[in-house]
XYZ file of C-alpha atoms in Angstrom:
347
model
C 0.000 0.000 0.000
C 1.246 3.952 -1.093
C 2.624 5.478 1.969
C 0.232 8.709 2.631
C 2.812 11.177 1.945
C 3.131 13.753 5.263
C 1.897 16.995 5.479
C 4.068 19.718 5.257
C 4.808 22.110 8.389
C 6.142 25.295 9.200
C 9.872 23.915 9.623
C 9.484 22.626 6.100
C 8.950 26.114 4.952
C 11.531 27.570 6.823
C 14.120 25.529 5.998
C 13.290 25.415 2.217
C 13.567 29.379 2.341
C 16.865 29.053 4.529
C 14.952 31.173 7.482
C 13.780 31.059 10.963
C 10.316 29.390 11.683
C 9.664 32.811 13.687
C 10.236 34.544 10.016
C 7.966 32.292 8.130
C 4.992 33.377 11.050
C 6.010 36.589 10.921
C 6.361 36.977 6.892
C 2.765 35.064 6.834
C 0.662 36.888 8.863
C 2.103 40.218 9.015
C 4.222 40.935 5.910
C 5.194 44.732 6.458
C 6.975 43.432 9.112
C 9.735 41.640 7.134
C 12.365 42.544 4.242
C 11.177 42.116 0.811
C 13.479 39.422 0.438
C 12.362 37.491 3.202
C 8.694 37.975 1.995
C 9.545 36.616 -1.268
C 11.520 33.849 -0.301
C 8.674 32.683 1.888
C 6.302 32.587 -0.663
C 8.528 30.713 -3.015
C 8.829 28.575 -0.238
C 5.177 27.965 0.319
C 4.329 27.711 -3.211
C 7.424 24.586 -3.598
C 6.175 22.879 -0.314
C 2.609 23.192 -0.876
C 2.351 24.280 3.047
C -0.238 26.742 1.738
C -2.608 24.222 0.491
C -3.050 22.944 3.846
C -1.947 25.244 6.829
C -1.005 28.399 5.483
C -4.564 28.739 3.133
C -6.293 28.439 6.592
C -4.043 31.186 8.562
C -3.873 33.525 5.592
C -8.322 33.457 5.840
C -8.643 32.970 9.864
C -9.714 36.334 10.042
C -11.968 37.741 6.998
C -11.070 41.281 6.809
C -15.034 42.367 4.888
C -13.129 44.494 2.676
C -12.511 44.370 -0.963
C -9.550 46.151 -2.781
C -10.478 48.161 -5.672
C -7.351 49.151 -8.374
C -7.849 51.981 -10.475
C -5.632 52.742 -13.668
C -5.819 56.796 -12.842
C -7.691 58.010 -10.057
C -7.229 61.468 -11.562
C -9.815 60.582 -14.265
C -13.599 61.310 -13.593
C -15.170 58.722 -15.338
C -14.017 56.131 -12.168
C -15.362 58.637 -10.207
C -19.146 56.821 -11.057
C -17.986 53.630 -11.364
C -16.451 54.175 -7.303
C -19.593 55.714 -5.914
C -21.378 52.860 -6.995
C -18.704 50.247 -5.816
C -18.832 51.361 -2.365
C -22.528 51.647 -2.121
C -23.140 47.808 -3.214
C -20.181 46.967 -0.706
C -21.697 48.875 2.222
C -25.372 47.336 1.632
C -23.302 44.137 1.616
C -21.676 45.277 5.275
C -18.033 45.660 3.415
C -15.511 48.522 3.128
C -13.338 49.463 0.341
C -9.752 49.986 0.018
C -8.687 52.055 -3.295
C -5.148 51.019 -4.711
C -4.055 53.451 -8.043
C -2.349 52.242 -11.251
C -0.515 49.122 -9.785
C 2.527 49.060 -12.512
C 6.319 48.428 -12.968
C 8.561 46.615 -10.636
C 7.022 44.918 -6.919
C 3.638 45.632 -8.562
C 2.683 42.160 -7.660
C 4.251 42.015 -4.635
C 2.541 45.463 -2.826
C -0.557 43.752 -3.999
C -0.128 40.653 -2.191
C 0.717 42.338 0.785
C -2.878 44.025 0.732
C -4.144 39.935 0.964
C -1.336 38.357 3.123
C -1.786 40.811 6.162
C -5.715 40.604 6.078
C -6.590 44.053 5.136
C -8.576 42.620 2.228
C -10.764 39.574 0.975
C -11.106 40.216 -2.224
C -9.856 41.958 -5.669
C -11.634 44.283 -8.078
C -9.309 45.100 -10.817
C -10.229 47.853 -13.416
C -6.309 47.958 -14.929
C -6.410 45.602 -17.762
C -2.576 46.731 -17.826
C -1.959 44.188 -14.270
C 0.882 41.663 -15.829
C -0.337 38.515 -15.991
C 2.210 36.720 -14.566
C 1.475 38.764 -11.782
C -2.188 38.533 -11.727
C -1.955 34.700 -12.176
C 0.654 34.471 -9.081
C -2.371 36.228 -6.849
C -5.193 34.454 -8.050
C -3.589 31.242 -7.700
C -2.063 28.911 -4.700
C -1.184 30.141 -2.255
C -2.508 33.037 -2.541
C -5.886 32.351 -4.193
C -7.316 35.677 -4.144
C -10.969 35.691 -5.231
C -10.582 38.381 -8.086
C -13.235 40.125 -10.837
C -12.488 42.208 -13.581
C -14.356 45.090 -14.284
C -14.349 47.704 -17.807
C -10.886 46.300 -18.988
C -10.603 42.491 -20.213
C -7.060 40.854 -19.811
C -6.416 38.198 -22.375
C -6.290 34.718 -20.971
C -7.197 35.683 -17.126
C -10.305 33.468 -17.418
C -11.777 35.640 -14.815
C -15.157 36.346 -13.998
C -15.711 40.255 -15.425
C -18.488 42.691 -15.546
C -17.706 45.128 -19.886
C -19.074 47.052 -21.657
C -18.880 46.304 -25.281
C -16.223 48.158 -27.221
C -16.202 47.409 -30.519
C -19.892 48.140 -30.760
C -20.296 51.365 -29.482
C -17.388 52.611 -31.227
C -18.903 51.154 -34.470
C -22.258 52.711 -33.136
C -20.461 56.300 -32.423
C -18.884 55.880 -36.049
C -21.952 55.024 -38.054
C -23.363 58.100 -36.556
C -20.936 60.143 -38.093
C -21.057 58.002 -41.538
C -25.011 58.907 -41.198
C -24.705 62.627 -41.141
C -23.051 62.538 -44.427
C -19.630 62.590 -43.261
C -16.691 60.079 -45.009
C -13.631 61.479 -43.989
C -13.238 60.568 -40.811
C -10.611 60.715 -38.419
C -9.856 58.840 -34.835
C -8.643 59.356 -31.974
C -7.354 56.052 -30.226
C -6.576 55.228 -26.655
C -3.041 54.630 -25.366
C -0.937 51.832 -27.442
C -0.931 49.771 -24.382
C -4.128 50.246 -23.511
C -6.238 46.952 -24.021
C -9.509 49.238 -24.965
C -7.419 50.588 -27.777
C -7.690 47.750 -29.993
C -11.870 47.004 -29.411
C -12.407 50.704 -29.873
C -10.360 50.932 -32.857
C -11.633 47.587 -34.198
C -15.303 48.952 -33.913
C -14.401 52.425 -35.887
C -12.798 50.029 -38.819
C -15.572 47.675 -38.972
C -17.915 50.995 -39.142
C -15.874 52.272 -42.342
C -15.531 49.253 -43.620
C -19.031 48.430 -43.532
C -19.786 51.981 -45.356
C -17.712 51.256 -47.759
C -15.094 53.973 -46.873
C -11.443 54.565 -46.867
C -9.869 55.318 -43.818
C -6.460 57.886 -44.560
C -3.856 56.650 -42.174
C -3.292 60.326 -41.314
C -6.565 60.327 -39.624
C -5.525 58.032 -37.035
C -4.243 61.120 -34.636
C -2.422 60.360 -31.709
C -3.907 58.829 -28.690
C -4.538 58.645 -25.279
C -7.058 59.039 -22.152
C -6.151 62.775 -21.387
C -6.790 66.176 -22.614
C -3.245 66.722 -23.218
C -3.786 63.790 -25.672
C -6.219 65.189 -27.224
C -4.288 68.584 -27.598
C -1.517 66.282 -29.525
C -4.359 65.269 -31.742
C -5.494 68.754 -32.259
C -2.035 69.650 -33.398
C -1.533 66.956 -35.571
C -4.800 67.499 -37.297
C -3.729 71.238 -38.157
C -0.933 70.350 -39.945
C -2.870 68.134 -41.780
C -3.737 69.728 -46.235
C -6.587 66.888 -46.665
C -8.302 66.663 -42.861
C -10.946 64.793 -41.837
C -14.635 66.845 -41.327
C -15.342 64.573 -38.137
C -13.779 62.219 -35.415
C -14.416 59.528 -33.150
C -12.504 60.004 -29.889
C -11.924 57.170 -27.968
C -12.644 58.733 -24.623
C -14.107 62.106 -23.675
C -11.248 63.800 -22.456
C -8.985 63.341 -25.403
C -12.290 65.036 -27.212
C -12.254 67.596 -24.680
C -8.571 68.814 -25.721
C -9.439 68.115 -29.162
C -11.730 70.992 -29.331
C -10.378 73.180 -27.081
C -7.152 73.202 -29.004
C -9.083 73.935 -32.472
C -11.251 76.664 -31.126
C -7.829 78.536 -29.661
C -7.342 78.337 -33.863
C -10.111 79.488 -35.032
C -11.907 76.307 -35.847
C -15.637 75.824 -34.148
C -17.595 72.375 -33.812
C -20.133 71.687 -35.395
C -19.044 74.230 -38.015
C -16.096 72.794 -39.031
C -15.717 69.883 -37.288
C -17.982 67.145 -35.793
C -17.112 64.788 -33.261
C -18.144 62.308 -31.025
C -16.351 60.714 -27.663
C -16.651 58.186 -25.562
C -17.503 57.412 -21.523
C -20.352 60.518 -20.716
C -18.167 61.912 -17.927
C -20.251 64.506 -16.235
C -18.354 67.951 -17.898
C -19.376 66.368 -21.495
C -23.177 67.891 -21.406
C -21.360 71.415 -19.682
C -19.107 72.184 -23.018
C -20.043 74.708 -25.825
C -20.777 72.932 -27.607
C -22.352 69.900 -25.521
C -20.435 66.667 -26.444
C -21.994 64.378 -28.048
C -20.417 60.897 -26.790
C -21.118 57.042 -25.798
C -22.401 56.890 -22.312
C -20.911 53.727 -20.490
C -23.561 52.281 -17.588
C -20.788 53.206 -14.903
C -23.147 52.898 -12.194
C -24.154 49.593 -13.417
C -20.931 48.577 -14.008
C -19.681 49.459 -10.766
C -22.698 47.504 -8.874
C -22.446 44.610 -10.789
C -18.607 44.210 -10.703
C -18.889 44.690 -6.765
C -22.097 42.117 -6.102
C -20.291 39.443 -8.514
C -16.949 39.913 -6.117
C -18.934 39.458 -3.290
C -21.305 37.072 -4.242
C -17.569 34.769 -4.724
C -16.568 35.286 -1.263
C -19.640 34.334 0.342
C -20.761 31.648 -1.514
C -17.450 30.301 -3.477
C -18.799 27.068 -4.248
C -21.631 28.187 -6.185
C -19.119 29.644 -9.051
C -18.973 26.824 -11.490
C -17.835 28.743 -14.324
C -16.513 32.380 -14.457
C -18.959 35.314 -14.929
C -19.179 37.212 -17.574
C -21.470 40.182 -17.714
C -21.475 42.736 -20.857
C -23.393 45.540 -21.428
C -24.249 47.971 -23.599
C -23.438 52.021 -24.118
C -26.134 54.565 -25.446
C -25.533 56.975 -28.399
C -26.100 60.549 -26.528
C -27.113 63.236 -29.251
C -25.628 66.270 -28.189
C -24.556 69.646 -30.124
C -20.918 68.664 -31.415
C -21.846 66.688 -34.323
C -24.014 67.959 -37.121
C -24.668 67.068 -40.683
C -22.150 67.731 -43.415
C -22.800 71.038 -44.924
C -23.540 70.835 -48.618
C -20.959 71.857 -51.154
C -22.516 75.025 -52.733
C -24.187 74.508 -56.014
């Protein structure tokens, strides 16, 4: 008969990470309180022995925190400012708090996020940065960690995570068509950042739009990008300099629309007049601009609730999550005052 094989202990850990079993206690349930190397040298350790699967899974979840970590890509931008609100009213009803972590990026990324998890100041993940690395998001959602995690407005390839969308690549085929429907053919775009993973859905639903139409897209008109005004203030620049410009665009986000325009009328050009153009989220300033913006409205406050009741549902009731969740939704064409039909040529 096969020997049962004996679980592993605390001394197992510490001697696979070459430390004291003190450290490993310490390093486990209050990680601030040890070197980074130590830290990461006891979770290599934990992950080798498979302690966690057993002992450590228990200790890390002894004491359940009812909080849930929320990780924004740019706090500075308004249109999380929605999506927030309604994340930490569906917690409270719930009876949880929120802890807000900005754009978690470059080196010990992965590591300041596991501390939020390995010293209890959090049960669970809501991640909004579709720019996480994977390796690093797979190394929290999995042993030993095993954080229960839900995606919300930006997809990351191959995360097989539950997540709450909206759907790209159709509104920005819906804001384009709008444009094409006016009259308008020459028409220009404003994209997100390169390493943005909206970029590609947003630009994929303005090409399919064209396409569609039957018309040629000038690879001039593709302006620079970006989620900021100051992006769309490059744009504006590069447009100016352009001899055969575009008569409308399709921002990819409202602010880059916002510094679009802004930049024009400083030179003399005025939407609708001589420009139309639509962008993309609703933030609240769009409907205070002259003109109004006319834009894609995103369900933030939907988005925000469901995200939040799907990460919660997951840590109440894990065992009810056969499959991941996937939730996508739709955005609404808002008619506004800075897009207008192409004036006729003069007879």
């Amino acid at each position: 008969m096969k020997a049962l094989r004996k679980a592993p202990t605390l001394r197992d850990v510490a001697r696979f990470a070459r430390v004291s079993t003190a450290s490993v206690s310490r390093a486990l349930s209050n990680p601030e309180k040890v070197s980074d190397d130590i830290r990461q040298r006891v979770l290599e350790a934990v992950q080798a022995t498979a302690y966690t699967v057993n002992q450590a899974a228990r200790s890390l979840r002894q004491h359940k925190a009812r909080t849930i970590l929320i990780n924004l890509p740019d706090i500075r931008n308004s249109f999380f400012s929605v999506i927030l609100d309604a994340v930490e009213r569906e917690a409270a009803l719930r009876g949880y708090g929120v802890l807000v972590a900005n754009r978690l990026s470059g080196d010990g990324a992965g590591r300041r996020l596991q501390d939020y998890f390995l010293s209890n100041r959090a049960d669970g993940f809501l991640l909004l940065d579709g720019s996480l690395d994977i390796a690093e998001l797979r190394a929290l959602t999995s042993d030993p960690i095993s954080v229960p995690t839900v995606l919300c407005c930006e997809e990351i390839p191959n995360a097989s995570l539950p997540i709450v969308k909206t759907d790209n690549v159709d509104a920005a085929a819906h804001a384009t068509r709008h444009l094409i429907e006016l009259g308008h053919s020459r028409i220009g775009h404003i994209p997100g950042p390169p390493d943005n993973v909206l970029t590609p859905e947003r630009l994929s639903g303005f090409t399919q739009a064209m396409a569609d139409a039957g018309l040629p897209i000038d690879p001039e008109w593709i302006l620079p990008g970006g989620f900021q005004l100051t992006s769309g203030q490059a744009a504006a620049q590069r447009f100016l300099e352009l001899t055969n410009r575009p008569t409308a665009v399709f921002a990819a986000n409202d602010e880059s629309a916002i510094g679009f325009l802004s930049t024009l009328h400083e030179h003399g050009l005025e939407c609708p007049r001589d420009i139309s153009i639509v962008g993309f989220d609703d933030i609240d300033i769009a409907t205070h601009l002259t003109p109004p913006l006319t834009t894609m409205r995103q369900p933030r406050e939907e988005l925000g609730r469901l995200a939040t009741k799907a990460l919660i549902d997951l840590l109440e009731s894990p065992e009810d999550q056969r499959a991941p969740l996937r939730i996508v939704l739709r955005s609404e064409l808002i008619l506004r005052s800075s897009t207008a039909p192409l004036p006729r040529a003069p007879i």
